[in-house]
Coordinates of C-alpha atoms and ligand atoms in Angstrom, one line a residue:
M23 CA -11.0 -24.2 -0.7
K24 CA -8.4 -25.2 1.9
I25 CA -5.9 -22.3 2.3
G26 CA -2.7 -22.2 4.4
F27 CA -1.6 -18.6 5.3
I28 CA 1.9 -18.0 6.6
G29 CA 2.8 -14.6 8.1
L30 CA -0.1 -13.1 10.0
G31 CA 1.4 -9.6 10.6
N32 CA -0.2 -6.2 9.9
M33 CA -1.1 -7.1 6.4
G34 CA -1.4 -10.9 6.5
A35 CA -3.8 -11.1 9.4
P36 CA -6.6 -9.0 7.8
M37 CA -6.0 -10.7 4.4
A38 CA -6.4 -14.2 6.0
A39 CA -9.4 -13.0 7.9
N40 CA -11.1 -11.8 4.7
L41 CA -10.5 -15.2 3.1
A42 CA -12.0 -17.0 6.1
A43 CA -15.0 -14.5 6.1
A44 CA -15.6 -15.5 2.5
G45 CA -16.1 -19.1 3.5
H46 CA -12.7 -20.6 2.9
D47 CA -11.1 -23.1 5.3
V48 CA -8.0 -21.1 6.4
T49 CA -5.2 -22.4 8.5
G50 CA -2.6 -19.9 9.7
F51 CA 1.0 -19.8 11.1
D52 CA 3.2 -16.9 12.3
V53 CA 6.4 -17.3 14.2
A54 CA 5.3 -14.5 16.5
G55 CA 2.2 -16.5 17.5
T56 CA -0.2 -13.9 16.0
T57 CA -3.6 -15.1 14.8
A58 CA -6.4 -13.8 12.7
K59 CA -10.2 -13.8 12.9
G60 CA -11.8 -17.0 11.6
V61 CA -8.4 -18.6 11.0
T62 CA -7.3 -21.9 12.6
A63 CA -3.8 -21.4 14.2
V64 CA -1.3 -24.2 13.7
S65 CA 2.2 -24.6 15.1
G66 CA 4.4 -24.6 12.0
A67 CA 4.6 -23.6 8.4
T68 CA 4.5 -27.2 7.2
D69 CA 1.3 -27.8 9.1
A70 CA -0.3 -24.8 7.3
A71 CA 0.9 -26.2 3.9
N72 CA -0.2 -29.9 4.4
G73 CA -3.2 -30.7 2.3
A74 CA -3.8 -27.1 1.3
D75 CA -5.1 -26.2 -2.2
V76 CA -3.4 -22.8 -1.9
V77 CA -0.6 -21.5 0.4
I78 CA -0.2 -17.8 0.8
T79 CA 2.9 -16.2 2.3
M80 CA 3.1 -12.6 3.6
L81 CA 6.6 -12.2 5.1
P82 CA 9.1 -9.5 5.8
N83 CA 11.8 -10.2 3.2
G84 CA 13.3 -12.4 0.5
D85 CA 15.6 -14.4 2.8
I86 CA 12.7 -15.4 5.1
L87 CA 10.6 -16.2 2.0
R88 CA 13.3 -18.5 0.6
N89 CA 13.6 -20.4 4.0
V90 CA 9.9 -20.8 4.4
A91 CA 9.4 -21.8 0.8
A92 CA 12.1 -24.5 1.0
E93 CA 10.2 -26.0 4.0
I94 CA 6.6 -25.8 2.6
I95 CA 7.2 -26.8 -1.0
E96 CA 8.1 -30.3 0.2
A97 CA 4.8 -30.4 2.2
M98 CA 2.6 -29.1 -0.6
R99 CA 0.7 -31.4 -2.9
T100 CA 1.4 -31.5 -6.6
G101 CA -0.9 -29.2 -8.5
S102 CA -1.5 -26.9 -5.6
T103 CA -0.7 -23.2 -5.7
L104 CA 1.8 -21.0 -3.8
I105 CA 1.1 -17.3 -3.8
D106 CA 3.7 -15.0 -2.3
C107 CA 2.3 -11.5 -1.4
S108 CA 5.4 -10.2 0.4
T109 CA 7.5 -7.4 -1.2
V110 CA 10.8 -9.1 -1.9
D111 CA 13.7 -8.9 -4.4
V112 CA 13.0 -10.2 -8.0
D113 CA 15.7 -12.9 -7.7
S114 CA 14.1 -14.4 -4.6
A115 CA 10.7 -14.5 -6.4
R116 CA 12.3 -16.2 -9.4
A117 CA 14.3 -18.7 -7.2
V118 CA 11.1 -19.7 -5.3
A119 CA 9.2 -20.0 -8.6
A120 CA 11.9 -22.4 -10.0
Q121 CA 11.7 -24.5 -6.9
A122 CA 7.9 -24.7 -7.0
D123 CA 8.0 -25.5 -10.7
A124 CA 10.4 -28.4 -10.1
A125 CA 7.9 -29.8 -7.5
G126 CA 4.9 -29.5 -9.8
I127 CA 3.4 -26.5 -7.8
L128 CA 2.0 -23.4 -9.4
F129 CA 3.7 -20.2 -8.2
V130 CA 2.6 -16.5 -8.3
D131 CA 4.6 -13.6 -7.0
A132 CA 1.8 -11.1 -6.0
P133 CA 3.0 -8.1 -4.0
V134 CA 0.3 -5.6 -3.1
S135 CA -0.4 -2.0 -3.0
G136 CA -3.0 -0.4 -0.6
G137 CA -1.5 -0.7 2.8
I138 CA -3.1 -1.9 6.0
G139 CA -6.4 -0.1 5.1
G140 CA -6.6 -1.9 1.8
A141 CA -5.8 -5.3 3.5
A142 CA -8.5 -4.8 6.1
G143 CA -11.1 -3.5 3.6
G144 CA -10.3 -6.1 0.9
T145 CA -9.4 -3.4 -1.6
L146 CA -5.7 -4.2 -2.3
T147 CA -4.2 -4.1 -5.8
F148 CA -2.3 -7.3 -6.7
M149 CA 0.6 -7.2 -9.2
A150 CA 1.2 -10.8 -10.3
G151 CA 3.9 -12.7 -12.0
G152 CA 3.7 -16.3 -13.1
T153 CA 2.2 -18.6 -15.7
A154 CA -1.4 -18.0 -17.0
D155 CA -2.5 -21.2 -15.1
A156 CA -1.0 -20.0 -11.9
F157 CA -2.6 -16.6 -12.2
A158 CA -6.0 -18.2 -13.0
S159 CA -5.8 -20.3 -9.9
A160 CA -5.0 -17.3 -7.7
K161 CA -7.4 -14.8 -9.2
P162 CA -10.5 -15.8 -7.2
L163 CA -8.6 -15.2 -4.0
F164 CA -7.2 -11.9 -5.3
D165 CA -10.9 -10.9 -5.9
I166 CA -11.7 -11.5 -2.2
M167 CA -8.6 -9.7 -0.8
G168 CA -8.5 -6.9 -3.3
Q169 CA -10.3 -4.8 -5.9
K170 CA -7.8 -5.2 -8.7
S171 CA -5.2 -7.7 -9.9
V172 CA -3.0 -7.3 -12.9
H173 CA -1.1 -10.3 -14.5
C174 CA 2.2 -8.5 -15.2
G175 CA 4.1 -11.4 -16.9
E176 CA 6.2 -14.3 -15.9
A177 CA 7.6 -15.1 -12.4
G178 CA 9.2 -12.0 -10.9
A179 CA 7.1 -9.5 -13.0
G180 CA 4.9 -8.7 -10.0
Q181 CA 7.9 -7.8 -7.9
A182 CA 9.3 -5.8 -10.8
A183 CA 6.1 -3.8 -11.0
K184 CA 6.0 -3.2 -7.2
I185 CA 9.5 -1.9 -7.0
C186 CA 9.1 0.3 -10.0
N187 CA 5.9 1.7 -8.5
N188 CA 7.5 2.4 -5.2
M189 CA 10.6 4.0 -6.8
I190 CA 8.2 6.5 -8.4
L191 CA 6.4 6.9 -5.1
G192 CA 9.6 7.6 -3.1
A193 CA 10.8 10.2 -5.6
T194 CA 7.4 11.9 -5.9
M195 CA 7.0 12.1 -2.1
I196 CA 10.4 13.7 -1.7
A197 CA 9.6 16.1 -4.6
T198 CA 6.3 17.0 -3.0
C199 CA 7.8 17.6 0.4
E200 CA 10.7 19.7 -0.9
A201 CA 8.3 21.8 -2.9
F202 CA 6.1 22.5 0.1
A203 CA 9.2 23.5 2.1
L204 CA 10.3 25.8 -0.7
A205 CA 6.7 27.3 -0.9
D206 CA 6.9 27.9 2.9
K207 CA 10.1 29.9 2.5
L208 CA 8.7 31.8 -0.4
G209 CA 5.6 32.8 1.7
L210 CA 3.2 30.7 -0.3
E211 CA 0.3 29.3 1.8
R212 CA 0.3 25.5 1.8
Q213 CA -3.5 25.4 1.1
K214 CA -2.9 27.6 -2.0
M215 CA -0.1 25.4 -3.1
F216 CA -2.3 22.3 -2.8
D217 CA -5.2 24.0 -4.6
V218 CA -2.9 24.8 -7.6
V219 CA -0.7 21.7 -7.7
S220 CA -3.4 19.1 -7.1
T221 CA -5.1 20.2 -10.3
S222 CA -2.0 21.1 -12.3
S223 CA 0.8 19.1 -13.9
G224 CA 2.7 18.6 -10.6
F225 CA -0.2 16.5 -9.2
S226 CA 0.5 12.9 -8.0
W227 CA -0.8 10.4 -5.5
S228 CA 1.7 11.9 -3.0
M229 CA 0.1 15.3 -3.3
N230 CA -3.6 14.5 -4.0
T231 CA -4.3 11.5 -1.9
Y232 CA -1.5 11.4 0.7
C233 CA -0.7 15.0 1.1
P234 CA 2.4 15.4 3.5
A235 CA 1.2 18.8 4.8
P236 CA -1.0 18.6 7.9
G237 CA -4.5 20.1 7.5
V238 CA -4.2 20.2 3.8
G239 CA -5.9 17.8 1.3
P240 CA -7.7 14.6 2.3
N241 CA -7.0 13.0 5.7
S242 CA -3.5 11.5 5.8
P243 CA -0.8 10.4 8.3
A244 CA 0.4 14.1 8.3
D245 CA -2.9 14.8 10.2
N246 CA -2.0 12.2 12.8
D247 CA 1.5 13.4 13.7
Y248 CA 3.0 11.3 10.9
T249 CA 2.1 8.0 12.6
P250 CA 2.5 5.4 9.8
G251 CA 0.6 4.6 7.4
F252 CA 3.5 3.5 5.4
A253 CA 6.7 3.7 7.5
A254 CA 9.8 5.5 6.3
E255 CA 11.8 2.3 6.9
L256 CA 9.5 0.3 4.6
M257 CA 10.0 2.9 1.9
L258 CA 13.8 2.5 2.5
K259 CA 13.5 -1.2 2.1
D260 CA 11.6 -0.9 -1.2
L261 CA 14.0 1.7 -2.6
G262 CA 16.9 -0.6 -1.7
L263 CA 15.2 -3.4 -3.7
S264 CA 14.7 -1.2 -6.7
Q265 CA 18.4 -0.1 -6.7
Q266 CA 19.5 -3.7 -6.2
A267 CA 17.4 -4.7 -9.2
A268 CA 18.7 -1.7 -11.2
E269 CA 22.3 -2.8 -10.5
G270 CA 21.5 -6.3 -11.6
V271 CA 20.3 -5.2 -15.0
N272 CA 22.6 -2.2 -15.4
A273 CA 19.7 0.3 -15.5
D274 CA 20.4 4.0 -14.9
T275 CA 18.1 5.2 -12.0
P276 CA 19.5 8.4 -10.6
M277 CA 16.3 9.6 -9.0
G278 CA 15.7 6.3 -7.3
A279 CA 19.3 6.3 -6.1
R280 CA 19.0 9.8 -4.6
A281 CA 15.6 8.8 -3.0
L282 CA 17.3 5.8 -1.4
E283 CA 20.1 8.1 0.0
L284 CA 17.6 10.5 1.4
Y285 CA 15.5 7.9 3.1
K286 CA 18.6 6.1 4.4
T287 CA 19.8 9.3 6.0
F288 CA 16.3 10.1 7.3
V289 CA 15.8 6.6 8.9
E290 CA 19.4 5.9 10.1
D291 CA 20.9 9.3 11.0
E292 CA 17.9 11.6 11.6
D293 CA 14.5 11.0 13.3
G294 CA 12.6 9.2 10.6
R295 CA 12.5 5.7 12.1
G296 CA 8.9 4.9 13.3
K297 CA 7.5 7.8 11.3
D298 CA 5.4 7.8 8.2
F299 CA 7.4 8.2 4.9
S300 CA 5.6 11.6 4.3
A301 CA 7.4 13.0 7.4
M302 CA 10.1 14.1 5.0
L303 CA 8.1 17.5 4.9
P304 CA 9.1 18.7 8.4
R305 CA 12.6 17.4 7.7
F306 CA 12.9 19.7 4.6
V307 CA 11.3 22.6 6.4
A308 CA 13.9 22.4 9.2
R309 CA 16.9 22.3 6.8
H310 CA 18.6 24.9 4.8
R311 CA 20.5 24.9 1.5
S312 CA 24.0 23.4 2.0
Ligands
NAD17 P1 4.7 -7.4 9.5 O1 6.1 -7.4 10.1 O2 3.6 -6.9 10.3 O3 4.3 -9.0 9.2 C1 5.2 -10.0 8.8 C2 4.9 -11.2 9.7 O4 5.7 -12.3 9.3 C3 5.2 -11.0 11.2 O5 4.1 -11.2 12.0 C4 6.3 -12.0 11.5 O6 6.2 -12.6 12.8 C5 6.0 -13.1 10.4 N1 7.2 -14.0 10.1 C6 8.5 -13.6 10.1 N2 9.2 -14.8 9.8 C7 8.3 -15.8 9.7 C8 8.4 -17.2 9.5 N3 9.6 -17.8 9.3 N4 7.3 -18.0 9.5 C9 6.1 -17.4 9.7 N5 5.9 -16.1 10.0 C10 7.0 -15.3 9.9 O7 4.8 -6.8 8.1 P2 3.6 -6.4 7.2 O8 3.4 -4.9 7.3 O9 2.5 -7.3 7.3 O10 4.2 -6.6 5.7 C11 4.4 -7.9 5.1 C12 4.9 -7.7 3.7 O11 4.0 -6.9 3.0 C13 6.3 -7.1 3.7 O12 7.0 -7.7 2.7 C14 6.0 -5.6 3.3 O13 7.0 -5.0 2.6 C15 4.8 -5.8 2.4 N6 3.8 -4.6 2.4 C16 3.5 -3.9 3.5 C17 2.6 -2.9 3.4 C18 2.2 -2.1 4.6 O14 1.6 -1.0 4.5 N7 2.5 -2.6 5.8 C19 2.1 -2.5 2.2 C20 2.5 -3.2 1.0 C21 3.3 -4.3 1.1

């Protein structure tokens, strides 16, 4: 299959490399000039899209996606497939889907979970929105880049699943960090807290898999001085997307709203920028009840 890959950053480069390693003919473009193993670099998004059976985008945000999509949809051939794996707002996903549809191109919004490790190891989870035909054409590529793909519904449903998941993640990480800080102040050892909570009803991915306390639980960014992993500013971006979506459909999301406020303060007014999103733990430890 001839694949055009646009956006060869931390996630896109290893994803494109995995497609090339599986034997596909992959052409790649990134404005920053980055490349990926086994991928033929070209000098523009249109060049990557020309003659491709599938074009995949992995870009920073919805505005950039809309601009790139406007350019490449014209260059793509009728019946080909556009897969956007970026995390963007639901409206951008639906707008690009409508443009693609008008041009006779199949579109799937397919944001991912699993981070840089999942991208490199080909173990991502894809949450996909689009028609059954569009999902079917993308599925063999999801199977190379990931270990699981879920067809969530029509266009935009993948992004909806992603922002709901990350709204839960932001809130549970904050809850886990504030509970550890409370436990410290109550004189409860962190290891004991982990032993209890990880097998009790307070367990979550934040506690069990990505424990924010250094030296406790499986290896995580906390054991590497909170080097991301998943940066606090990316969590801030995703919480912003979930609140934007909630406003659009008049949904009451008070925990998501509070999580957004806390990550905004952490990134913009405190020392959270450049740290993993689990670095909320030392923040809570250093603070007192106001
Ligand atoms: P990144 O910043 O490393 O990569 C984005 C790439 O897009 C950059 O290399 C940039 O130069 C390129 N780019 C920007 N504008 C472009 C344009 N007009 N044409 C071509 N290339 C362009 O970011 P990333 O970590 O790879 O994340 C990509 C997307 O995946 C984001 O939407 C992010 O929210 C999402 N995501 C990231 C992670 C993670 O752990 N990093 C996990 C899940 C989802």
